[in-house]
Amino acid sequence: MSEDRYLTFALGKGRLANKTLELLEEIGITCEEMKDKNSRKLIFVNEDLKLRFFLSKGPDVPTYVEYGVADIGVVGRDTIIEENRNVYEVLDLGFGKCRMCVCGPSSARELLKHHERIRVASKYPNIAKDYFYNKKHQTVDIIKLNGSVELGPLVELSDVIVDIVETGSTLRENGLEVLEEVCPLSARMIVNPVSMQMETERIRKLITDIRSRLEQKQI
Ligand code: PRP
Protein backbone atom coordinates (compact mmCIF):
# COMPACT_ATOMS: atom_id res chain seq x y z
CA MET A 1 0.00 0.00 0.00
CA SER A 2 1.17 3.54 -0.69
CA GLU A 3 3.46 5.12 1.90
CA ASP A 4 1.38 8.26 1.49
CA ARG A 5 -1.69 6.77 3.01
CA TYR A 6 -2.39 7.99 6.52
CA LEU A 7 -2.91 5.42 9.19
CA THR A 8 -5.78 6.66 11.30
CA PHE A 9 -6.34 6.05 15.02
CA ALA A 10 -9.63 6.60 16.82
CA LEU A 11 -9.07 7.11 20.53
CA GLY A 12 -11.69 7.28 23.27
CA LYS A 13 -11.45 10.80 24.72
CA GLY A 14 -10.01 11.15 28.21
CA ARG A 15 -7.81 8.87 30.28
CA LEU A 16 -7.58 6.06 27.73
CA ALA A 17 -6.45 8.46 25.00
CA ASN A 18 -3.82 9.98 27.32
CA LYS A 19 -2.48 6.58 28.34
CA THR A 20 -2.41 5.49 24.68
CA LEU A 21 -0.46 8.58 23.66
CA GLU A 22 2.05 7.95 26.49
CA LEU A 23 2.53 4.40 25.24
CA LEU A 24 2.87 5.46 21.61
CA GLU A 25 5.43 8.06 22.63
CA GLU A 26 7.47 5.31 24.27
CA ILE A 27 7.78 3.58 20.90
CA GLY A 28 8.67 6.79 19.10
CA ILE A 29 5.24 7.87 17.87
CA THR A 30 4.43 11.38 18.98
CA CYS A 31 1.82 13.91 18.10
CA GLU A 32 2.91 17.26 19.48
CA GLU A 33 -0.32 19.11 18.80
CA MET A 34 -2.27 16.61 20.91
CA LYS A 35 -0.33 17.62 24.01
CA ASP A 36 -2.17 20.90 24.38
CA LYS A 37 -4.66 19.97 27.09
CA ASN A 38 -6.77 23.09 26.47
CA SER A 39 -7.29 22.32 22.81
CA ARG A 40 -10.81 21.47 21.63
CA LYS A 41 -9.52 20.11 18.34
CA LEU A 42 -10.69 16.62 17.43
CA ILE A 43 -8.32 15.62 14.62
CA PHE A 44 -4.54 15.68 14.86
CA VAL A 45 -1.92 14.79 12.29
CA ASN A 46 1.71 13.73 12.33
CA GLU A 47 2.76 14.55 8.78
CA ASP A 48 6.19 12.91 9.08
CA LEU A 49 4.88 9.55 10.18
CA LYS A 50 1.71 9.83 8.08
CA LEU A 51 -0.48 9.26 11.10
CA ARG A 52 -3.82 10.79 11.95
CA PHE A 53 -5.52 10.66 15.33
CA PHE A 54 -9.00 11.54 16.27
CA LEU A 55 -10.77 11.74 19.57
CA SER A 56 -14.27 10.40 19.92
CA LYS A 57 -16.60 9.20 22.63
CA GLY A 58 -15.50 5.74 23.75
CA PRO A 59 -18.61 3.86 22.52
CA ASP A 60 -18.14 5.38 19.04
CA VAL A 61 -14.58 4.08 18.61
CA PRO A 62 -15.63 0.59 17.38
CA THR A 63 -18.10 2.27 14.99
CA TYR A 64 -15.36 4.37 13.35
CA VAL A 65 -13.13 1.30 13.12
CA GLU A 66 -15.84 -0.98 11.70
CA TYR A 67 -16.64 1.55 8.97
CA GLY A 68 -12.94 1.91 8.19
CA VAL A 69 -12.72 5.67 8.74
CA ALA A 70 -10.22 4.72 11.44
CA ASP A 71 -7.83 1.83 10.84
CA ILE A 72 -7.07 1.35 14.50
CA GLY A 73 -8.93 2.10 17.71
CA VAL A 74 -8.19 2.02 21.40
CA VAL A 75 -11.10 1.41 23.70
CA GLY A 76 -12.15 -0.50 26.80
CA ARG A 77 -13.10 -4.15 26.44
CA ASP A 78 -16.49 -3.25 27.95
CA THR A 79 -17.25 -1.09 24.90
CA ILE A 80 -16.00 -3.73 22.48
CA ILE A 81 -18.30 -6.37 23.95
CA GLU A 82 -21.25 -4.00 24.29
CA GLU A 83 -20.99 -2.63 20.74
CA ASN A 84 -20.23 -6.02 19.14
CA ARG A 85 -18.82 -4.50 15.94
CA ASN A 86 -16.98 -6.26 13.14
CA VAL A 87 -13.42 -5.42 14.23
CA TYR A 88 -10.32 -7.42 15.14
CA GLU A 89 -9.24 -7.18 18.76
CA VAL A 90 -5.46 -7.44 18.45
CA LEU A 91 -3.84 -6.38 21.71
CA ASP A 92 -4.49 -6.07 25.42
CA LEU A 93 -2.79 -2.79 26.36
CA GLY A 94 -2.81 -3.65 30.05
CA PHE A 95 -3.99 -0.28 31.34
CA GLY A 96 -7.52 0.73 32.31
CA LYS A 97 -7.85 -2.50 34.29
CA CYS A 98 -11.19 -2.94 36.04
CA ARG A 99 -14.06 -5.43 36.29
CA MET A 100 -17.61 -5.65 35.01
CA CYS A 101 -19.72 -6.70 37.97
CA VAL A 102 -23.23 -7.23 39.21
CA CYS A 103 -23.53 -4.92 42.20
CA GLY A 104 -26.19 -3.96 44.67
CA PRO A 105 -27.05 -3.90 48.36
CA SER A 106 -26.02 -7.08 50.19
CA SER A 107 -29.73 -7.89 50.56
CA ALA A 108 -29.90 -8.42 46.78
CA ARG A 109 -27.55 -11.39 46.98
CA GLU A 110 -30.47 -13.75 47.60
CA LEU A 111 -32.30 -12.50 44.48
CA LEU A 112 -29.42 -13.72 42.33
CA LYS A 113 -29.58 -17.22 43.72
CA HIS A 114 -33.15 -18.14 42.93
CA HIS A 115 -33.65 -17.05 39.31
CA GLU A 116 -36.11 -14.42 40.37
CA ARG A 117 -37.29 -11.89 37.82
CA ILE A 118 -35.40 -8.82 38.98
CA ARG A 119 -34.66 -5.37 37.57
CA VAL A 120 -31.13 -4.69 36.39
CA ALA A 121 -29.96 -1.16 35.57
CA SER A 122 -26.91 -0.74 33.35
CA LYS A 123 -25.08 1.45 30.88
CA TYR A 124 -24.25 -1.88 29.21
CA PRO A 125 -27.61 -3.51 28.38
CA ASN A 126 -26.12 -6.06 25.98
CA ILE A 127 -23.50 -7.25 28.47
CA ALA A 128 -26.13 -7.39 31.23
CA LYS A 129 -28.55 -9.29 29.01
CA ASP A 130 -25.92 -11.78 27.87
CA TYR A 131 -24.80 -12.42 31.44
CA PHE A 132 -28.25 -12.97 32.91
CA TYR A 133 -29.88 -14.74 29.96
CA ASN A 134 -27.05 -16.84 28.58
CA LYS A 135 -24.79 -17.46 31.55
CA LYS A 136 -27.14 -17.43 34.53
CA HIS A 137 -30.30 -18.42 32.65
CA GLN A 138 -32.22 -15.88 34.68
CA THR A 139 -34.95 -13.79 33.07
CA VAL A 140 -34.58 -10.15 34.12
CA ASP A 141 -35.81 -6.70 33.13
CA ILE A 142 -32.95 -4.58 31.87
CA ILE A 143 -33.17 -0.82 32.33
CA LYS A 144 -30.70 1.25 30.31
CA LEU A 145 -29.09 4.17 32.14
CA ASN A 146 -26.40 6.52 30.85
CA GLY A 147 -24.27 7.00 33.95
CA SER A 148 -24.28 7.23 37.75
CA VAL A 149 -25.81 3.78 37.52
CA GLU A 150 -25.30 3.24 41.26
CA LEU A 151 -28.38 5.39 41.75
CA GLY A 152 -30.51 2.52 40.42
CA PRO A 153 -30.72 0.45 43.62
CA LEU A 154 -30.46 3.55 45.86
CA VAL A 155 -33.69 5.05 44.53
CA GLU A 156 -35.26 1.61 43.98
CA LEU A 157 -35.36 1.85 40.21
CA SER A 158 -33.59 -1.51 40.08
CA ASP A 159 -32.60 -4.40 42.36
CA VAL A 160 -29.03 -4.57 41.08
CA ILE A 161 -26.76 -2.94 38.51
CA VAL A 162 -24.24 -4.26 36.01
CA ASP A 163 -21.40 -1.76 36.00
CA ILE A 164 -17.66 -1.18 35.97
CA VAL A 165 -15.83 -1.45 39.28
CA GLU A 166 -12.33 -0.07 39.45
CA THR A 167 -11.33 0.94 43.00
CA GLY A 168 -14.72 0.08 44.48
CA SER A 169 -15.04 3.47 46.15
CA THR A 170 -18.24 4.50 44.32
CA LEU A 171 -19.89 1.31 45.59
CA ARG A 172 -18.58 1.71 49.16
CA GLU A 173 -19.63 5.32 49.42
CA ASN A 174 -23.13 4.37 48.37
CA GLY A 175 -23.57 1.31 50.56
CA LEU A 176 -23.38 -1.14 47.65
CA GLU A 177 -21.12 -4.09 46.98
CA VAL A 178 -19.93 -6.46 44.30
CA LEU A 179 -22.30 -9.44 44.19
CA GLU A 180 -20.93 -11.29 41.17
CA GLU A 181 -18.14 -10.71 38.66
CA VAL A 182 -19.10 -10.72 35.00
CA CYS A 183 -15.66 -10.33 33.38
CA PRO A 184 -12.30 -8.58 33.70
CA LEU A 185 -11.70 -5.49 31.55
CA SER A 186 -8.80 -3.43 30.21
CA ALA A 187 -7.96 -1.22 27.25
CA ARG A 188 -7.69 -3.04 23.93
CA MET A 189 -6.42 -2.18 20.48
CA ILE A 190 -8.85 -2.94 17.68
CA VAL A 191 -8.25 -2.97 13.93
CA ASN A 192 -10.49 -2.73 10.88
CA PRO A 193 -10.33 -6.11 9.04
CA VAL A 194 -9.76 -4.50 5.62
CA SER A 195 -7.03 -2.20 6.97
CA MET A 196 -5.37 -5.26 8.45
CA GLN A 197 -5.08 -6.70 4.93
CA MET A 198 -4.21 -3.49 3.11
CA GLU A 199 -1.74 -2.17 5.67
CA THR A 200 -0.49 -5.45 7.09
CA GLU A 201 3.13 -4.40 7.39
CA ARG A 202 2.61 -1.07 9.13
CA ILE A 203 -0.03 -2.43 11.48
CA ARG A 204 1.95 -5.59 12.30
CA LYS A 205 5.03 -3.48 13.09
CA LEU A 206 2.98 -1.24 15.34
CA ILE A 207 1.53 -4.22 17.21
CA THR A 208 4.97 -5.82 17.58
CA ASP A 209 6.55 -2.58 18.84
CA ILE A 210 3.78 -2.00 21.37
CA ARG A 211 3.85 -5.62 22.53
CA SER A 212 7.63 -5.52 23.09
CA ARG A 213 7.32 -2.24 24.98
CA LEU A 214 4.58 -3.70 27.20
CA GLU A 215 6.71 -6.77 27.87
CA GLN A 216 9.71 -4.57 28.78
CA LYS A 217 7.54 -2.62 31.20
CA GLN A 218 6.47 -5.82 32.94
CA ILE A 219 10.06 -6.91 33.63
C1 PRP B 1 -17.45 4.45 36.39
C2 PRP B 1 -18.37 3.31 36.73
C3 PRP B 1 -18.54 3.44 38.23
C4 PRP B 1 -17.21 3.99 38.67
C5 PRP B 1 -16.38 2.89 39.23
O1 PRP B 1 -18.22 5.58 36.27
O2 PRP B 1 -19.58 3.39 36.02
O3 PRP B 1 -19.57 4.34 38.52
O4 PRP B 1 -16.56 4.54 37.51
O5 PRP B 1 -15.12 3.35 39.67
P1 PRP B 1 -14.61 3.05 41.15
O6 PRP B 1 -14.81 1.59 41.42
O7 PRP B 1 -13.16 3.44 41.12
O8 PRP B 1 -15.39 3.91 42.10
P2 PRP B 1 -17.70 6.91 35.57
O9 PRP B 1 -16.84 7.67 36.52
O10 PRP B 1 -17.06 6.56 34.28
O11 PRP B 1 -18.99 7.75 35.34
P3 PRP B 1 -20.50 7.34 35.03
O12 PRP B 1 -21.09 6.94 36.33
O13 PRP B 1 -21.10 8.57 34.49
O14 PRP B 1 -20.49 6.21 34.04
Tab-separated table of C-alpha atoms and ligand atoms in Angstrom:
chain	number	residue	atom	x	y	z
A	1	MET	CA	0.000	0.000	0.000
A	2	SER	CA	1.169	3.537	-0.692
A	3	GLU	CA	3.458	5.116	1.903
A	4	ASP	CA	1.382	8.257	1.491
A	5	ARG	CA	-1.690	6.769	3.009
A	6	TYR	CA	-2.387	7.989	6.516
A	7	LEU	CA	-2.907	5.420	9.194
A	8	THR	CA	-5.780	6.664	11.305
A	9	PHE	CA	-6.339	6.048	15.016
A	10	ALA	CA	-9.632	6.602	16.823
A	11	LEU	CA	-9.070	7.113	20.532
A	12	GLY	CA	-11.689	7.282	23.265
A	13	LYS	CA	-11.451	10.804	24.724
A	14	GLY	CA	-10.010	11.148	28.211
A	15	ARG	CA	-7.808	8.872	30.284
A	16	LEU	CA	-7.578	6.055	27.725
A	17	ALA	CA	-6.450	8.460	25.003
A	18	ASN	CA	-3.825	9.977	27.317
A	19	LYS	CA	-2.479	6.578	28.341
A	20	THR	CA	-2.405	5.488	24.684
A	21	LEU	CA	-0.457	8.580	23.664
A	22	GLU	CA	2.047	7.951	26.489
A	23	LEU	CA	2.533	4.401	25.244
A	24	LEU	CA	2.871	5.462	21.606
A	25	GLU	CA	5.434	8.064	22.635
A	26	GLU	CA	7.471	5.313	24.275
A	27	ILE	CA	7.775	3.583	20.898
A	28	GLY	CA	8.669	6.788	19.098
A	29	ILE	CA	5.243	7.873	17.875
A	30	THR	CA	4.429	11.382	18.977
A	31	CYS	CA	1.820	13.913	18.103
A	32	GLU	CA	2.907	17.257	19.481
A	33	GLU	CA	-0.323	19.106	18.804
A	34	MET	CA	-2.273	16.605	20.908
A	35	LYS	CA	-0.334	17.618	24.005
A	36	ASP	CA	-2.172	20.903	24.376
A	37	LYS	CA	-4.664	19.972	27.088
A	38	ASN	CA	-6.770	23.089	26.467
A	39	SER	CA	-7.295	22.317	22.814
A	40	ARG	CA	-10.811	21.473	21.628
A	41	LYS	CA	-9.520	20.110	18.338
A	42	LEU	CA	-10.695	16.617	17.428
A	43	ILE	CA	-8.319	15.625	14.624
A	44	PHE	CA	-4.536	15.678	14.864
A	45	VAL	CA	-1.923	14.787	12.288
A	46	ASN	CA	1.706	13.726	12.332
A	47	GLU	CA	2.763	14.553	8.781
A	48	ASP	CA	6.191	12.914	9.080
A	49	LEU	CA	4.877	9.545	10.180
A	50	LYS	CA	1.712	9.832	8.084
A	51	LEU	CA	-0.481	9.261	11.100
A	52	ARG	CA	-3.816	10.789	11.947
A	53	PHE	CA	-5.516	10.661	15.330
A	54	PHE	CA	-9.004	11.543	16.269
A	55	LEU	CA	-10.769	11.741	19.568
A	56	SER	CA	-14.272	10.400	19.916
A	57	LYS	CA	-16.595	9.203	22.631
A	58	GLY	CA	-15.500	5.736	23.747
A	59	PRO	CA	-18.614	3.862	22.521
A	60	ASP	CA	-18.144	5.384	19.044
A	61	VAL	CA	-14.580	4.079	18.610
A	62	PRO	CA	-15.630	0.588	17.379
A	63	THR	CA	-18.095	2.270	14.986
A	64	TYR	CA	-15.362	4.368	13.345
A	65	VAL	CA	-13.128	1.304	13.121
A	66	GLU	CA	-15.839	-0.977	11.697
A	67	TYR	CA	-16.637	1.546	8.973
A	68	GLY	CA	-12.939	1.912	8.192
A	69	VAL	CA	-12.719	5.671	8.741
A	70	ALA	CA	-10.222	4.719	11.439
A	71	ASP	CA	-7.835	1.831	10.837
A	72	ILE	CA	-7.068	1.350	14.500
A	73	GLY	CA	-8.930	2.104	17.714
A	74	VAL	CA	-8.191	2.016	21.397
A	75	VAL	CA	-11.098	1.415	23.701
A	76	GLY	CA	-12.148	-0.504	26.802
A	77	ARG	CA	-13.101	-4.151	26.444
A	78	ASP	CA	-16.491	-3.246	27.954
A	79	THR	CA	-17.246	-1.089	24.902
A	80	ILE	CA	-15.996	-3.732	22.476
A	81	ILE	CA	-18.297	-6.367	23.955
A	82	GLU	CA	-21.252	-4.001	24.291
A	83	GLU	CA	-20.993	-2.629	20.741
A	84	ASN	CA	-20.227	-6.020	19.139
A	85	ARG	CA	-18.815	-4.498	15.945
A	86	ASN	CA	-16.979	-6.257	13.144
A	87	VAL	CA	-13.415	-5.422	14.226
A	88	TYR	CA	-10.324	-7.421	15.144
A	89	GLU	CA	-9.237	-7.176	18.760
A	90	VAL	CA	-5.458	-7.437	18.451
A	91	LEU	CA	-3.844	-6.378	21.706
A	92	ASP	CA	-4.487	-6.068	25.419
A	93	LEU	CA	-2.790	-2.792	26.358
A	94	GLY	CA	-2.806	-3.650	30.051
A	95	PHE	CA	-3.992	-0.276	31.341
A	96	GLY	CA	-7.521	0.728	32.310
A	97	LYS	CA	-7.851	-2.495	34.292
A	98	CYS	CA	-11.188	-2.938	36.038
A	99	ARG	CA	-14.060	-5.434	36.292
A	100	MET	CA	-17.607	-5.652	35.008
A	101	CYS	CA	-19.721	-6.702	37.970
A	102	VAL	CA	-23.227	-7.233	39.206
A	103	CYS	CA	-23.528	-4.921	42.197
A	104	GLY	CA	-26.190	-3.964	44.674
A	105	PRO	CA	-27.051	-3.898	48.361
A	106	SER	CA	-26.022	-7.084	50.189
A	107	SER	CA	-29.734	-7.893	50.560
A	108	ALA	CA	-29.905	-8.418	46.779
A	109	ARG	CA	-27.547	-11.388	46.977
A	110	GLU	CA	-30.470	-13.748	47.597
A	111	LEU	CA	-32.296	-12.501	44.476
A	112	LEU	CA	-29.420	-13.720	42.332
A	113	LYS	CA	-29.579	-17.220	43.723
A	114	HIS	CA	-33.150	-18.136	42.926
A	115	HIS	CA	-33.646	-17.051	39.310
A	116	GLU	CA	-36.107	-14.415	40.367
A	117	ARG	CA	-37.292	-11.885	37.816
A	118	ILE	CA	-35.397	-8.816	38.976
A	119	ARG	CA	-34.655	-5.367	37.571
A	120	VAL	CA	-31.128	-4.694	36.390
A	121	ALA	CA	-29.962	-1.159	35.570
A	122	SER	CA	-26.910	-0.742	33.352
A	123	LYS	CA	-25.078	1.452	30.885
A	124	TYR	CA	-24.248	-1.880	29.211
A	125	PRO	CA	-27.615	-3.509	28.385
A	126	ASN	CA	-26.119	-6.062	25.984
A	127	ILE	CA	-23.504	-7.250	28.471
A	128	ALA	CA	-26.132	-7.389	31.228
A	129	LYS	CA	-28.546	-9.285	29.015
A	130	ASP	CA	-25.920	-11.778	27.869
A	131	TYR	CA	-24.800	-12.419	31.438
A	132	PHE	CA	-28.249	-12.973	32.907
A	133	TYR	CA	-29.882	-14.736	29.960
A	134	ASN	CA	-27.052	-16.835	28.583
A	135	LYS	CA	-24.795	-17.463	31.552
A	136	LYS	CA	-27.145	-17.434	34.534
A	137	HIS	CA	-30.301	-18.424	32.652
A	138	GLN	CA	-32.218	-15.878	34.677
A	139	THR	CA	-34.954	-13.787	33.070
A	140	VAL	CA	-34.578	-10.153	34.117
A	141	ASP	CA	-35.808	-6.703	33.132
A	142	ILE	CA	-32.952	-4.582	31.871
A	143	ILE	CA	-33.167	-0.821	32.327
A	144	LYS	CA	-30.699	1.250	30.309
A	145	LEU	CA	-29.089	4.166	32.141
A	146	ASN	CA	-26.404	6.519	30.850
A	147	GLY	CA	-24.267	7.003	33.947
A	148	SER	CA	-24.284	7.232	37.754
A	149	VAL	CA	-25.811	3.779	37.523
A	150	GLU	CA	-25.295	3.236	41.261
A	151	LEU	CA	-28.377	5.395	41.748
A	152	GLY	CA	-30.507	2.516	40.420
A	153	PRO	CA	-30.724	0.455	43.619
A	154	LEU	CA	-30.463	3.554	45.856
A	155	VAL	CA	-33.685	5.053	44.525
A	156	GLU	CA	-35.256	1.612	43.982
A	157	LEU	CA	-35.356	1.847	40.215
A	158	SER	CA	-33.595	-1.507	40.085
A	159	ASP	CA	-32.605	-4.396	42.357
A	160	VAL	CA	-29.031	-4.574	41.076
A	161	ILE	CA	-26.758	-2.944	38.515
A	162	VAL	CA	-24.236	-4.256	36.015
A	163	ASP	CA	-21.399	-1.763	35.995
A	164	ILE	CA	-17.663	-1.183	35.974
A	165	VAL	CA	-15.831	-1.449	39.282
A	166	GLU	CA	-12.326	-0.071	39.449
A	167	THR	CA	-11.334	0.940	42.996
A	168	GLY	CA	-14.723	0.076	44.476
A	169	SER	CA	-15.045	3.473	46.147
A	170	THR	CA	-18.237	4.501	44.324
A	171	LEU	CA	-19.886	1.310	45.586
A	172	ARG	CA	-18.581	1.706	49.158
A	173	GLU	CA	-19.626	5.325	49.419
A	174	ASN	CA	-23.126	4.374	48.372
A	175	GLY	CA	-23.568	1.306	50.564
A	176	LEU	CA	-23.383	-1.135	47.651
A	177	GLU	CA	-21.116	-4.092	46.985
A	178	VAL	CA	-19.932	-6.462	44.301
A	179	LEU	CA	-22.303	-9.436	44.195
A	180	GLU	CA	-20.926	-11.288	41.168
A	181	GLU	CA	-18.140	-10.713	38.660
A	182	VAL	CA	-19.103	-10.721	34.996
A	183	CYS	CA	-15.655	-10.329	33.377
A	184	PRO	CA	-12.298	-8.584	33.702
A	185	LEU	CA	-11.701	-5.494	31.553
A	186	SER	CA	-8.803	-3.435	30.206
A	187	ALA	CA	-7.959	-1.217	27.247
A	188	ARG	CA	-7.690	-3.036	23.934
A	189	MET	CA	-6.422	-2.176	20.480
A	190	ILE	CA	-8.850	-2.944	17.678
A	191	VAL	CA	-8.250	-2.966	13.930
A	192	ASN	CA	-10.488	-2.735	10.883
A	193	PRO	CA	-10.334	-6.109	9.040
A	194	VAL	CA	-9.764	-4.500	5.616
A	195	SER	CA	-7.028	-2.205	6.974
A	196	MET	CA	-5.369	-5.259	8.452
A	197	GLN	CA	-5.082	-6.699	4.931
A	198	MET	CA	-4.207	-3.487	3.114
A	199	GLU	CA	-1.736	-2.168	5.671
A	200	THR	CA	-0.492	-5.453	7.089
A	201	GLU	CA	3.134	-4.403	7.393
A	202	ARG	CA	2.607	-1.074	9.134
A	203	ILE	CA	-0.029	-2.431	11.482
A	204	ARG	CA	1.950	-5.595	12.301
A	205	LYS	CA	5.026	-3.484	13.092
A	206	LEU	CA	2.982	-1.238	15.336
A	207	ILE	CA	1.526	-4.215	17.208
A	208	THR	CA	4.973	-5.825	17.578
A	209	ASP	CA	6.546	-2.580	18.842
A	210	ILE	CA	3.784	-1.998	21.370
A	211	ARG	CA	3.848	-5.616	22.530
A	212	SER	CA	7.632	-5.520	23.087
A	213	ARG	CA	7.317	-2.243	24.979
A	214	LEU	CA	4.575	-3.697	27.200
A	215	GLU	CA	6.711	-6.775	27.875
A	216	GLN	CA	9.713	-4.572	28.783
A	217	LYS	CA	7.537	-2.618	31.203
A	218	GLN	CA	6.472	-5.817	32.938
A	219	ILE	CA	10.057	-6.913	33.635
B	1	PRP	C1	-17.454	4.453	36.391
B	1	PRP	C2	-18.369	3.307	36.735
B	1	PRP	C3	-18.541	3.438	38.226
B	1	PRP	C4	-17.208	3.995	38.670
B	1	PRP	C5	-16.377	2.893	39.225
B	1	PRP	O1	-18.219	5.583	36.273
B	1	PRP	O2	-19.581	3.385	36.020
B	1	PRP	O3	-19.573	4.335	38.516
B	1	PRP	O4	-16.559	4.535	37.510
B	1	PRP	O5	-15.119	3.346	39.673
B	1	PRP	P1	-14.610	3.051	41.151
B	1	PRP	O6	-14.806	1.590	41.417
B	1	PRP	O7	-13.162	3.443	41.116
B	1	PRP	O8	-15.392	3.907	42.097
B	1	PRP	P2	-17.696	6.908	35.569
B	1	PRP	O9	-16.839	7.674	36.519
B	1	PRP	O10	-17.065	6.562	34.277
B	1	PRP	O11	-18.995	7.753	35.340
B	1	PRP	P3	-20.499	7.340	35.031
B	1	PRP	O12	-21.088	6.942	36.328
B	1	PRP	O13	-21.099	8.574	34.492
B	1	PRP	O14	-20.495	6.209	34.041
